[in-house]
């Protein structure tokens, strides 16, 4: 039973290992690293949105906060990058906690509004606190990640580090999704009052999942900062938040692998669409619309439906 | 045992804007009693349920459960004290399988915390096994074993009611509040449900407060009946007394 439960995550590990063996050019590795960073954020967002049914429109803000805290602590204060990364996600977790505390007490879409506002405030901080963040023109001189005497400056080494962290994040998310917490998240999504009636403090669970999703975003942000070694506010604005939400929806809400698929698909898609040059955005938009119309359960939902038809069961049973 | 009081609602008042949904309502239930609550549409039955289970707060009066004043307790805490309820409108988790629906109820009593869940420590596996075992026990008790992995939303209506019942029972309540659990069921389903309720009541020593429009169902099940009309208690007594009570007859005929 345990082995079966972890079959999918083992396949994922194999794919993570296979990718850099097949794709060895720097460009391919670079896009791969971005895909992994997106997977981390999107998986957290999927736990929040797809599982627990709470909407965040400001997750790019958490990615940015993680990135900037890591950048400032390592570049300006010469901290160890891992210590900086941990400090960043602890601080981001605390910020998320205090945002969640009042907003999740209320039913309704207060969280969406609060996170929208928070995302904007953070964006303003990133661009206006010029002395600390470098302002609109960005933060330069972020060091690469380092471990002992190893410096992860090549794409292949950054890929390895990012892949390992991604694997851990996916493993944790799978754990959350598979047991008690995951069931309670999904139940809250469907009927919060009915969950309360069973004796669950749903407020705790909602705050928890929000903090977890923010922490994941922060980790992705820290990794991003040490990958590109130059960050600017433009990467962490409202548009980015919407992109992250789109990745969850296109991939499949409430399915870990759905979110992963969505993150991969929408990271690579713009790269492929470059052949359309000026029209890429039109093709991109049209594809999104088609997916949303024809695959209401996202890519993962569609795959499960097809699989279900083959097996002659209803499909999408596990959701 | 019986006799000792498990629940008391004392002088409950509740307004919704200009509507006086409950006006000085008191009732009490003894341990292992089945108390029926009847009244015409809009009499305030569901409102009283919501107040007892803590989902809404009264404007006046208090609720005592097992000797504790729970009037201001949050609903999840009241549920944890051993009070479980079903809802008048069906509220199964329709995209989750039947067994998962029941497991959510069982999860409440398992001890594994957030971090053991996150890191898959042994204690979460243990909790998982406990939840499955308990859920399967109640799955069988309500007779849904053939629908174990069916999404609850795909079940016929009558079976969804049973999911709700199993989900309420798995939390090990002492007091069970059933809000029109037989509504929408056909005659044979209603009879089966009644039999089932008798059975689980005996087996788990339950106290039951039941709201029902189906008079036969209620009169058979309840040992004592309280009648609400326009937010007031107009009669109280054994089913036989209630059937003959002129005020009750008037309230129902006068609708
Ligand atoms: N949330 C609410 N807001 C405003 N009015 C309400 C609310 N809940 C109930 N009411 C009103 O309070 C009165 C009592 O309603 P309640 O639902 O308790 O009646 P009931 O006895 O359960 O009726 P039914 O047999 O139809 O279920 C009704 O007049 C109803 O319209
Ligand atoms: Mg009612």
Coordinates of C-alpha atoms and ligand atoms in Angstrom, one line a residue:
Chain A
X1 CA 0.0 0.0 0.0
X2 CA 2.8 2.4 0.9
X3 CA 4.7 1.6 -2.3
X4 CA 1.6 2.2 -4.4
X5 CA 1.0 5.5 -2.8
X6 CA 4.5 6.6 -3.7
X7 CA 4.7 5.1 -7.3
X8 CA 3.8 8.5 -8.9
X9 CA 6.5 10.3 -6.9
X10 CA 9.1 7.8 -7.9
X11 CA 8.2 8.3 -11.5
X12 CA 8.5 12.1 -11.0
X13 CA 12.0 11.5 -9.5
X14 CA 13.0 9.5 -12.5
X15 CA 11.8 12.3 -14.8
X16 CA 13.8 14.9 -12.8
X17 CA 16.9 12.8 -13.2
X18 CA 16.3 12.0 -16.9
X19 CA 15.7 15.6 -18.0
X20 CA 19.3 16.9 -17.7
X21 CA 20.6 13.7 -19.3
X22 CA 18.5 14.3 -22.4
X23 CA 18.5 18.1 -22.5
X24 CA 22.1 19.2 -22.0
X25 CA 22.2 22.6 -23.6
X26 CA 22.2 25.7 -21.4
X27 CA 19.0 27.1 -22.8
X28 CA 17.1 23.9 -22.2
X29 CA 18.4 23.6 -18.7
X30 CA 17.6 27.2 -17.9
X31 CA 14.0 26.7 -19.0
X32 CA 13.9 23.5 -17.0
X33 CA 15.0 25.3 -13.8
X34 CA 12.3 28.0 -14.3
X35 CA 9.8 25.2 -14.8
X36 CA 10.9 23.6 -11.5
X37 CA 10.7 26.9 -9.7
X38 CA 7.2 27.3 -11.1
X39 CA 6.3 23.8 -10.0
X40 CA 7.2 24.7 -6.4
X41 CA 5.0 27.8 -6.3
X42 CA 2.2 26.3 -8.2
X43 CA 2.1 23.2 -6.1
X44 CA 1.6 25.3 -3.0
X45 CA -1.0 27.4 -4.7
X46 CA -2.7 24.2 -5.8
X47 CA -3.0 23.0 -2.2
X48 CA -4.5 26.4 -1.3
X49 CA -6.8 26.9 -4.3
X50 CA -7.4 23.5 -5.8
X51 CA -7.6 21.6 -2.6
X52 CA -8.8 24.0 0.1
X53 CA -10.7 26.3 -2.3
X54 CA -9.1 29.5 -1.1
X55 CA -8.0 32.0 -3.7
X56 CA -4.8 34.0 -3.7
X57 CA -4.2 36.7 -6.2
X58 CA -0.9 37.9 -4.7
X59 CA 1.4 34.8 -4.7
X60 CA 3.9 36.5 -6.9
X61 CA 4.4 38.9 -3.9
X62 CA 5.5 36.0 -1.8
X63 CA 7.8 34.8 -4.5
X64 CA 9.3 38.3 -4.7
X65 CA 9.6 38.6 -1.0
X66 CA 11.5 35.3 -0.8
X67 CA 13.7 36.4 -3.7
X68 CA 14.5 39.9 -2.2
X69 CA 15.1 38.7 1.3
X70 CA 17.5 36.0 0.0
X71 CA 19.2 38.6 -2.3
X72 CA 19.6 41.2 0.4
X73 CA 20.8 38.8 3.1
X74 CA 23.4 37.2 0.8
X75 CA 24.5 40.1 -1.3
X76 CA 24.3 43.0 1.1
X77 CA 25.0 41.1 4.4
X78 CA 27.0 38.2 3.1
X79 CA 24.9 35.5 4.8
X80 CA 25.1 31.9 3.9
X81 CA 22.6 31.3 1.2
X82 CA 20.8 28.4 2.9
X83 CA 20.4 30.3 6.1
X84 CA 19.1 33.3 4.1
X85 CA 16.6 31.0 2.3
X86 CA 15.4 29.6 5.6
X87 CA 15.1 33.1 7.1
X88 CA 13.2 34.2 4.0
X89 CA 10.6 31.5 4.2
X90 CA 10.2 31.9 8.0
X91 CA 9.6 35.6 7.5
X92 CA 7.3 35.0 4.6
X93 CA 5.4 32.4 6.6
X94 CA 5.0 35.0 9.4
X95 CA 3.7 37.6 7.0
X96 CA 1.3 35.1 5.5
X97 CA 0.1 34.1 8.9
X98 CA -0.8 37.7 9.8
X99 CA -2.5 38.2 6.5
X100 CA -4.5 35.0 6.9
X101 CA -5.4 35.6 10.6
X102 CA -8.1 38.3 10.1
X103 CA -9.1 37.5 6.5
X104 CA -9.8 33.8 6.9
X105 CA -12.0 34.3 9.9
X106 CA -14.5 35.6 7.4
X107 CA -16.3 33.5 4.9
X108 CA -16.3 34.7 1.3
X109 CA -13.6 36.0 -0.9
X110 CA -11.8 38.2 1.5
X111 CA -8.5 36.3 1.1
X112 CA -8.5 37.0 -2.7
X113 CA -8.9 40.7 -2.0
X114 CA -6.4 40.8 0.9
X115 CA -3.8 38.9 -1.2
X116 CA -4.5 41.2 -4.2
X117 CA -3.7 44.2 -1.9
X118 CA -0.7 42.5 -0.3
X119 CA 0.7 41.7 -3.7
X120 CA 0.4 45.3 -4.8
X121 CA 1.9 46.6 -1.5
X122 CA 4.9 44.3 -1.8
X123 CA 5.4 45.3 -5.4
X124 CA 5.5 48.9 -4.3
X125 CA 8.1 48.0 -1.6
X126 CA 10.2 46.2 -4.2
X127 CA 10.2 49.2 -6.5
X128 CA 10.3 52.1 -4.0
X129 CA 12.7 51.0 -1.3
X130 CA 15.5 51.9 -3.7
X131 CA 18.3 51.8 -1.1
X132 CA 17.5 48.3 -0.1
X133 CA 16.1 46.7 -3.2
X134 CA 17.7 48.6 -6.0
X135 CA 14.3 49.9 -7.0
X136 CA 12.7 49.5 -10.4
X137 CA 16.0 48.9 -12.1
X138 CA 16.6 45.8 -10.0
X139 CA 18.9 44.2 -7.6
X140 CA 22.3 43.2 -9.0
X141 CA 25.1 41.1 -7.6
X142 CA 23.3 38.2 -6.0
X143 CA 25.8 35.4 -5.4
X144 CA 25.2 31.9 -6.6
X145 CA 24.2 29.2 -4.2
X146 CA 27.1 27.5 -2.5
X147 CA 27.6 24.4 -0.4
X148 CA 31.0 24.1 1.3
X149 CA 33.5 24.7 -1.5
X150 CA 31.0 24.0 -4.2
X151 CA 29.5 27.0 -6.1
X152 CA 26.4 26.3 -8.1
X153 CA 27.0 28.7 -11.0
X154 CA 26.5 26.4 -14.0
X155 CA 23.0 25.6 -15.2
X156 CA 23.5 21.9 -14.7
X157 CA 24.5 22.4 -11.0
X158 CA 21.7 24.8 -10.4
X159 CA 19.3 22.3 -12.0
X160 CA 20.5 19.6 -9.6
X161 CA 19.9 21.7 -6.5
X162 CA 16.6 23.0 -7.7
X163 CA 15.4 19.5 -8.7
X164 CA 16.3 18.1 -5.3
X165 CA 14.4 20.9 -3.5
X166 CA 11.5 20.5 -5.9
X167 CA 11.3 16.8 -5.1
X168 CA 11.2 17.5 -1.4
X169 CA 8.4 20.0 -1.9
X170 CA 6.4 17.6 -4.0
X171 CA 6.9 14.8 -1.5
X172 CA 5.7 17.1 1.3
X173 CA 2.7 18.2 -0.8
X174 CA 1.8 14.6 -1.6
X175 CA 1.9 13.9 2.1
X176 CA -0.4 16.8 2.9
X177 CA -2.8 15.9 0.1
X178 CA -2.9 12.1 0.8
X179 CA -3.9 12.0 4.4
X180 CA -6.1 13.7 6.9
X181 CA -5.2 17.3 6.0
X182 CA -5.8 16.8 2.3
X183 CA -9.2 15.3 2.9
X184 CA -10.1 18.1 5.2
X185 CA -8.9 20.7 2.7
X186 CA -11.0 19.1 0.0
X187 CA -14.0 18.9 2.3
X188 CA -13.6 22.6 3.2
X189 CA -13.6 23.4 -0.5
X190 CA -16.9 21.7 -1.0
X191 CA -18.8 22.6 2.2
X192 CA -17.1 24.3 5.0
X193 CA -20.0 24.3 7.4
X194 CA -20.4 20.6 7.1
X195 CA -16.8 20.2 8.1
X196 CA -17.3 22.5 11.1
X197 CA -20.3 20.4 12.1
X198 CA -17.9 17.4 12.3
X199 CA -15.8 19.2 14.9
X200 CA -13.0 20.5 12.7
X201 CA -11.6 24.0 13.3
X202 CA -11.6 24.8 9.6
X203 CA -10.0 28.2 10.3
X204 CA -6.8 26.5 11.5
X205 CA -6.6 24.4 8.4
X206 CA -7.2 27.4 6.1
X207 CA -4.5 29.4 7.8
X208 CA -2.1 26.5 7.7
X209 CA -2.5 25.8 4.0
X210 CA -2.1 29.5 3.2
X211 CA 1.1 29.7 5.2
X212 CA 2.4 26.5 3.5
X213 CA 1.6 27.9 0.1
X214 CA 3.4 31.2 0.9
X215 CA 6.4 29.4 2.2
X216 CA 6.7 27.3 -1.0
X217 CA 6.4 30.5 -3.0
X218 CA 9.2 32.0 -0.9
X219 CA 11.5 29.0 -1.5
X220 CA 10.9 29.3 -5.3
X221 CA 11.7 33.0 -5.1
X222 CA 15.0 32.4 -3.2
X223 CA 16.0 29.8 -5.8
X224 CA 15.1 32.1 -8.6
X225 CA 17.2 34.9 -7.1
X226 CA 20.2 32.6 -7.0
X227 CA 19.6 31.3 -10.5
X228 CA 19.3 34.6 -12.4
X229 CA 21.5 36.6 -9.9
X230 CA 19.6 39.7 -10.9
X231 CA 16.0 40.4 -9.9
X232 CA 13.6 43.3 -10.5
X233 CA 10.1 44.1 -9.3
X234 CA 8.6 43.4 -12.8
X235 CA 9.0 39.7 -12.2
X236 CA 6.8 39.8 -9.1
X237 CA 3.8 41.8 -10.1
X238 CA 0.1 41.2 -10.5
X239 CA 0.6 39.7 -13.9
X240 CA 2.8 37.0 -12.5
X241 CA 0.3 36.2 -9.7
X242 CA -2.4 35.7 -12.4
X243 CA 0.0 33.5 -14.4
X244 CA 0.5 31.3 -11.3
X245 CA -3.2 31.0 -10.8
X246 CA -3.6 30.1 -14.5
X247 CA -1.0 27.4 -14.2
X248 CA -3.1 25.7 -11.5
X249 CA -6.3 26.0 -13.4
X250 CA -4.9 24.8 -16.7
X251 CA -3.1 21.9 -15.1
X252 CA -6.0 20.8 -12.9
X253 CA -7.2 22.1 -9.6
X254 CA -7.0 19.7 -6.6
X255 CA -4.5 17.3 -8.2
X256 CA -0.8 17.7 -7.4
X257 CA 0.2 16.3 -10.8
X258 CA -2.2 18.6 -12.4
X259 CA -0.5 21.6 -11.0
X260 CA 2.9 20.2 -11.9
X261 CA 1.7 19.7 -15.5
X262 CA 0.2 23.2 -15.7
X263 CA 3.5 24.7 -14.4
X264 CA 5.5 22.8 -17.0
X265 CA 3.1 23.4 -19.8
X266 CA 2.9 27.2 -19.3
X267 CA 6.6 27.6 -18.7
X268 CA 7.5 25.9 -22.0
X269 CA 4.6 27.2 -24.1
X270 CA 5.9 30.8 -24.5
X271 CA 9.2 29.4 -25.5
X272 CA 7.6 27.3 -28.3
X273 CA 5.4 30.2 -29.3
X274 CA 8.4 32.3 -30.1
X275 CA 8.1 31.1 -33.7
X276 CA 4.9 33.1 -33.9
X277 CA 6.9 36.2 -33.1
X278 CA 4.6 39.2 -32.6
X279 CA 1.5 37.0 -32.5
X280 CA 2.7 34.7 -29.7
X281 CA 0.4 36.4 -27.2
X282 CA -2.7 35.8 -29.3
X283 CA -1.8 32.1 -29.7
X284 CA -1.1 31.8 -26.0
X285 CA -4.4 33.4 -25.1
X286 CA -6.3 31.2 -27.6
X287 CA -4.7 28.1 -26.3
X288 CA -5.7 29.0 -22.7
X289 CA -9.2 29.6 -23.7
X290 CA -9.4 26.3 -25.5
X291 CA -8.0 24.4 -22.5
X292 CA -10.5 26.1 -20.1
X293 CA -13.4 25.4 -22.4
X294 CA -12.7 21.8 -23.4
X295 CA -10.9 20.7 -20.3
X296 CA -12.8 22.0 -17.3
X297 CA -10.8 19.8 -15.0
X298 CA -7.6 21.0 -16.5
X299 CA -5.1 18.8 -18.3
X300 CA -5.0 16.4 -15.4
X301 CA -8.8 16.1 -15.4
X302 CA -8.9 15.4 -19.1
X303 CA -6.2 12.7 -18.8
X304 CA -8.1 11.1 -15.9
X305 CA -11.3 11.2 -17.9
X306 CA -9.6 9.4 -20.9
X307 CA -7.9 7.0 -18.5
X308 CA -11.3 6.4 -16.8
X309 CA -13.0 5.7 -20.1
X310 CA -10.4 3.1 -20.9
X311 CA -10.8 1.4 -17.6
X312 CA -14.6 1.8 -18.0
X313 CA -15.0 3.5 -14.6
X314 CA -16.1 7.1 -14.2
X315 CA -12.7 8.6 -14.1
X316 CA -11.5 11.4 -11.9
X317 CA -12.6 9.4 -8.9
X318 CA -9.9 10.3 -6.6
X319 CA -10.6 14.0 -6.6
Chain B
X1 CA -29.9 4.9 32.3
X2 CA -32.0 7.9 31.3
X3 CA -33.4 10.8 33.3
X4 CA -30.3 12.9 33.7
X5 CA -30.4 15.9 31.4
X6 CA -28.0 16.1 28.5
X7 CA -29.2 19.2 26.8
X8 CA -31.1 22.2 27.9
X9 CA -32.1 25.2 25.7
X10 CA -33.3 27.9 28.1
X11 CA -35.5 30.8 27.0
X12 CA -34.0 31.1 23.6
X13 CA -34.8 34.3 21.6
X14 CA -33.7 34.9 18.0
X15 CA -34.7 37.7 15.6
X16 CA -33.9 38.0 11.9
X17 CA -34.6 41.6 11.2
X18 CA -38.3 42.0 11.9
X19 CA -38.9 38.2 12.0
X20 CA -39.1 36.7 15.5
X21 CA -37.8 33.2 14.6
X22 CA -37.7 32.1 18.2
X23 CA -39.5 33.7 21.0
X24 CA -38.6 32.4 24.5
X25 CA -38.2 28.7 23.6
X26 CA -37.1 26.3 26.2
X27 CA -36.6 22.5 25.9
X28 CA -34.6 19.9 27.5
X29 CA -33.5 16.4 26.6
X30 CA -32.7 13.5 28.9
X31 CA -29.9 11.1 28.3
X32 CA -30.8 8.5 25.7
X33 CA -34.1 10.0 24.9
X34 CA -35.5 10.6 21.5
X35 CA -37.2 14.0 21.4
X36 CA -39.2 15.0 18.3
X37 CA -39.5 18.6 17.2
X38 CA -42.4 19.5 14.9
X39 CA -44.0 22.6 13.6
X40 CA -45.2 24.1 10.4
X41 CA -42.8 25.6 7.9
X42 CA -41.0 28.6 9.2
X43 CA -41.8 27.7 12.8
X44 CA -38.2 28.0 13.8
X45 CA -37.0 24.4 14.1
X46 CA -33.9 24.8 12.0
X47 CA -33.1 28.0 13.7
X48 CA -33.2 26.2 17.1
X49 CA -30.9 23.5 15.7
X50 CA -28.5 26.1 14.5
X51 CA -28.5 27.7 17.9
X52 CA -28.0 24.5 19.8
X53 CA -25.2 23.4 17.6
X54 CA -23.6 26.8 17.8
X55 CA -23.9 27.8 14.1
X56 CA -25.8 30.9 15.0
X57 CA -25.9 32.8 18.3
X58 CA -29.2 33.6 20.0
X59 CA -30.2 37.1 21.0
X60 CA -31.2 35.8 24.4
X61 CA -31.2 32.7 26.4
X62 CA -28.6 30.0 26.8
X63 CA -27.8 26.4 25.8
X64 CA -26.5 24.0 28.3
X65 CA -24.8 20.8 27.0
X66 CA -23.6 18.1 29.5
X67 CA -23.7 20.7 32.2
X68 CA -21.6 23.3 30.3
X69 CA -22.9 26.6 29.1
X70 CA -22.1 26.4 25.4
X71 CA -24.0 29.4 24.2
X72 CA -20.9 31.2 23.1
X73 CA -18.8 28.2 22.0
X74 CA -17.8 28.0 18.4
X75 CA -19.7 25.2 16.5
X76 CA -16.6 22.9 16.0
X77 CA -16.0 22.9 19.7
X78 CA -19.6 21.9 20.4
X79 CA -19.3 19.1 17.9
X80 CA -16.1 17.9 19.7
X81 CA -18.0 17.8 23.0
X82 CA -20.2 15.1 21.5
X83 CA -22.9 16.7 19.5
X84 CA -23.3 15.9 15.9
X85 CA -25.9 17.1 13.4
X86 CA -27.2 16.6 9.9
X87 CA -28.5 19.4 7.7
X88 CA -31.9 19.9 6.3
X89 CA -30.5 20.4 2.8
X90 CA -28.1 17.7 1.8
X91 CA -24.5 18.5 2.5
X92 CA -22.3 15.6 1.5
X93 CA -18.9 16.3 0.0
X94 CA -20.1 15.4 -3.4
X95 CA -16.8 15.1 -5.2
X96 CA -15.3 12.8 -2.6
X97 CA -16.0 9.1 -2.4
X98 CA -18.4 7.7 0.2
X99 CA -15.6 6.3 2.3
X100 CA -13.7 9.6 2.2
X101 CA -16.8 11.5 3.3
X102 CA -17.0 9.3 6.3
X103 CA -13.3 9.4 6.9
X104 CA -13.4 13.2 7.3
X105 CA -15.6 12.6 10.3
X106 CA -13.2 9.9 11.6
X107 CA -10.2 12.1 11.1
X108 CA -11.4 14.5 13.7
X109 CA -10.7 12.0 16.4
X110 CA -7.3 10.8 15.3
X111 CA -4.3 12.2 17.0
X112 CA -1.7 12.8 14.3
X113 CA -0.8 16.5 14.0
X114 CA 0.1 18.7 11.1
X115 CA 3.8 17.9 11.0
X116 CA 3.4 14.2 11.1
X117 CA 1.0 14.6 8.2
X118 CA 3.5 16.8 6.3
X119 CA 6.5 14.5 6.8
X120 CA 4.5 11.3 6.7
X121 CA 5.7 10.2 10.2
X122 CA 4.5 6.8 11.4
X123 CA 1.7 8.4 13.5
X124 CA -0.1 9.7 10.4
X125 CA -0.1 6.2 9.0
X126 CA -1.6 4.9 12.2
X127 CA -4.2 7.7 12.1
X128 CA -5.0 6.8 8.5
X129 CA -5.5 3.2 9.4
X130 CA -7.8 4.2 12.3
X131 CA -9.8 6.5 10.1
X132 CA -10.3 3.8 7.4
X133 CA -11.3 1.2 9.9
X134 CA -13.8 3.4 11.7
X135 CA -15.2 4.7 8.5
X136 CA -15.6 1.2 7.2
X137 CA -17.4 0.2 10.3
X138 CA -20.0 2.9 9.9
X139 CA -20.1 2.4 6.1
X140 CA -21.3 -1.1 6.8
X141 CA -23.6 0.0 9.7
X142 CA -25.6 2.2 7.3
X143 CA -25.4 -0.4 4.6
X144 CA -23.4 1.5 2.0
X145 CA -20.5 -1.0 1.6
X146 CA -21.4 -1.5 -2.1
X147 CA -20.8 2.2 -2.7
X148 CA -17.5 2.6 -0.9
X149 CA -15.6 4.3 -3.7
X150 CA -18.5 6.0 -5.5
X151 CA -18.4 9.8 -5.5
X152 CA -21.0 10.8 -3.0
X153 CA -22.5 13.2 -5.5
X154 CA -23.3 10.3 -7.8
X155 CA -25.5 8.5 -5.3
X156 CA -29.2 8.4 -5.3
X157 CA -30.8 10.9 -2.9
X158 CA -31.7 8.4 -0.2
X159 CA -28.2 7.0 -0.1
X160 CA -26.7 10.5 0.3
X161 CA -28.8 10.9 3.5
X162 CA -27.1 7.7 4.8
X163 CA -23.7 9.1 4.0
X164 CA -24.6 12.1 6.1
X165 CA -25.8 9.9 8.9
X166 CA -22.6 7.7 8.8
X167 CA -20.5 10.9 8.7
X168 CA -22.3 12.2 11.8
X169 CA -22.1 8.9 13.6
X170 CA -18.4 8.3 13.1
X171 CA -17.6 11.3 15.2
X172 CA -19.0 9.3 18.2
X173 CA -21.6 11.8 19.3
X174 CA -23.7 11.4 22.4
X175 CA -26.3 13.7 21.1
X176 CA -27.5 13.5 17.5
X177 CA -29.5 16.3 15.9
X178 CA -31.4 15.2 12.7
X179 CA -33.0 18.0 10.7
X180 CA -35.6 16.4 8.4
X181 CA -33.4 13.4 7.6
X182 CA -36.3 11.5 6.1
X183 CA -37.5 14.2 3.8
X184 CA -37.4 13.2 0.1
X185 CA -37.2 9.5 0.9
X186 CA -39.8 7.1 -0.4
X187 CA -41.9 4.9 2.0
X188 CA -39.6 1.9 2.1
X189 CA -36.5 4.1 2.5
X190 CA -38.2 5.9 5.4
X191 CA -39.0 2.6 7.1
X192 CA -35.4 1.3 6.6
X193 CA -34.1 4.6 8.0
X194 CA -36.3 4.3 11.0
X195 CA -35.1 0.8 11.7
X196 CA -31.5 1.9 11.3
X197 CA -32.0 4.8 13.7
X198 CA -33.4 2.5 16.3
X199 CA -30.5 0.2 15.8
X200 CA -27.8 2.8 16.1
X201 CA -29.4 4.4 19.0
X202 CA -29.4 1.2 21.0
X203 CA -25.9 0.3 19.9
X204 CA -24.2 3.6 20.6
X205 CA -26.5 4.8 23.5
X206 CA -27.5 7.9 21.5
X207 CA -29.7 10.8 22.5
X208 CA -31.5 12.1 19.5
X209 CA -33.3 15.3 18.7
X210 CA -35.2 14.9 15.5
X211 CA -37.1 17.4 13.3
X212 CA -39.5 15.8 10.8
X213 CA -42.5 16.7 8.8
X214 CA -43.4 13.0 8.2
X215 CA -45.7 12.5 11.2
X216 CA -45.7 8.7 11.1
X217 CA -42.0 8.6 11.1
X218 CA -41.7 11.1 13.9
X219 CA -44.4 9.7 16.1
X220 CA -42.9 6.2 15.8
X221 CA -39.4 7.3 16.6
X222 CA -39.9 9.9 19.3
X223 CA -40.7 9.2 22.9
X224 CA -41.7 12.8 23.5
X225 CA -42.6 15.6 21.2
X226 CA -42.2 19.4 21.3
X227 CA -44.4 21.5 19.0
X228 CA -43.2 24.9 17.7
X229 CA -45.4 27.4 16.0
X230 CA -44.3 30.9 15.0
X231 CA -41.2 30.6 17.2
X232 CA -43.1 29.5 20.4
X233 CA -43.6 26.2 22.1
X234 CA -47.3 25.5 21.9
X235 CA -47.4 21.9 23.1
X236 CA -45.2 19.2 24.6
X237 CA -46.0 15.6 25.5
X238 CA -46.0 12.0 24.3
X239 CA -46.8 11.4 20.7
X240 CA -50.3 10.3 21.6
X241 CA -51.0 13.4 23.6
X242 CA -49.7 15.6 20.8
X243 CA -51.9 14.0 18.2
X244 CA -54.9 14.9 20.2
X245 CA -53.9 18.4 21.3
X246 CA -56.4 20.9 19.9
X247 CA -53.7 23.6 19.6
X248 CA -51.5 21.4 17.5
X249 CA -54.4 20.3 15.3
X250 CA -55.3 24.0 14.8
X251 CA -51.7 25.0 14.0
X252 CA -51.5 22.3 11.4
X253 CA -54.9 22.7 10.0
X254 CA -54.8 26.4 10.2
X255 CA -51.8 26.7 7.9
Ligands
LIG1 N1 -30.7 33.4 8.1 C1 -31.9 33.9 8.2 N2 -32.2 35.2 7.8 C2 -33.4 35.7 7.9 N3 -34.5 35.0 8.3 C3 -34.3 33.7 8.6 C4 -33.0 33.1 8.6 N4 -33.1 31.8 9.0 C5 -34.5 31.6 9.2 N5 -35.2 32.8 9.0 C6 -36.6 32.9 9.3 O1 -36.9 32.4 10.5 C7 -38.1 31.7 10.6 C8 -37.8 30.3 11.0 O2 -37.1 29.6 10.1 P1 -36.6 28.1 10.3 O3 -35.8 27.8 9.1 O4 -36.0 28.0 11.6 O5 -38.0 27.3 10.2 P2 -38.3 25.8 10.2 O6 -39.2 25.5 11.3 O7 -37.0 25.0 10.1 O8 -39.0 25.6 8.8 P3 -39.0 24.4 7.7 O9 -40.0 23.4 8.2 O10 -39.5 25.1 6.5 O11 -37.6 23.9 7.6 C9 -38.6 31.8 9.1 O12 -39.5 32.9 9.1 C10 -37.4 32.1 8.3 O13 -37.8 32.8 7.1
LIG2 MG1 -36.1 23.7 8.8

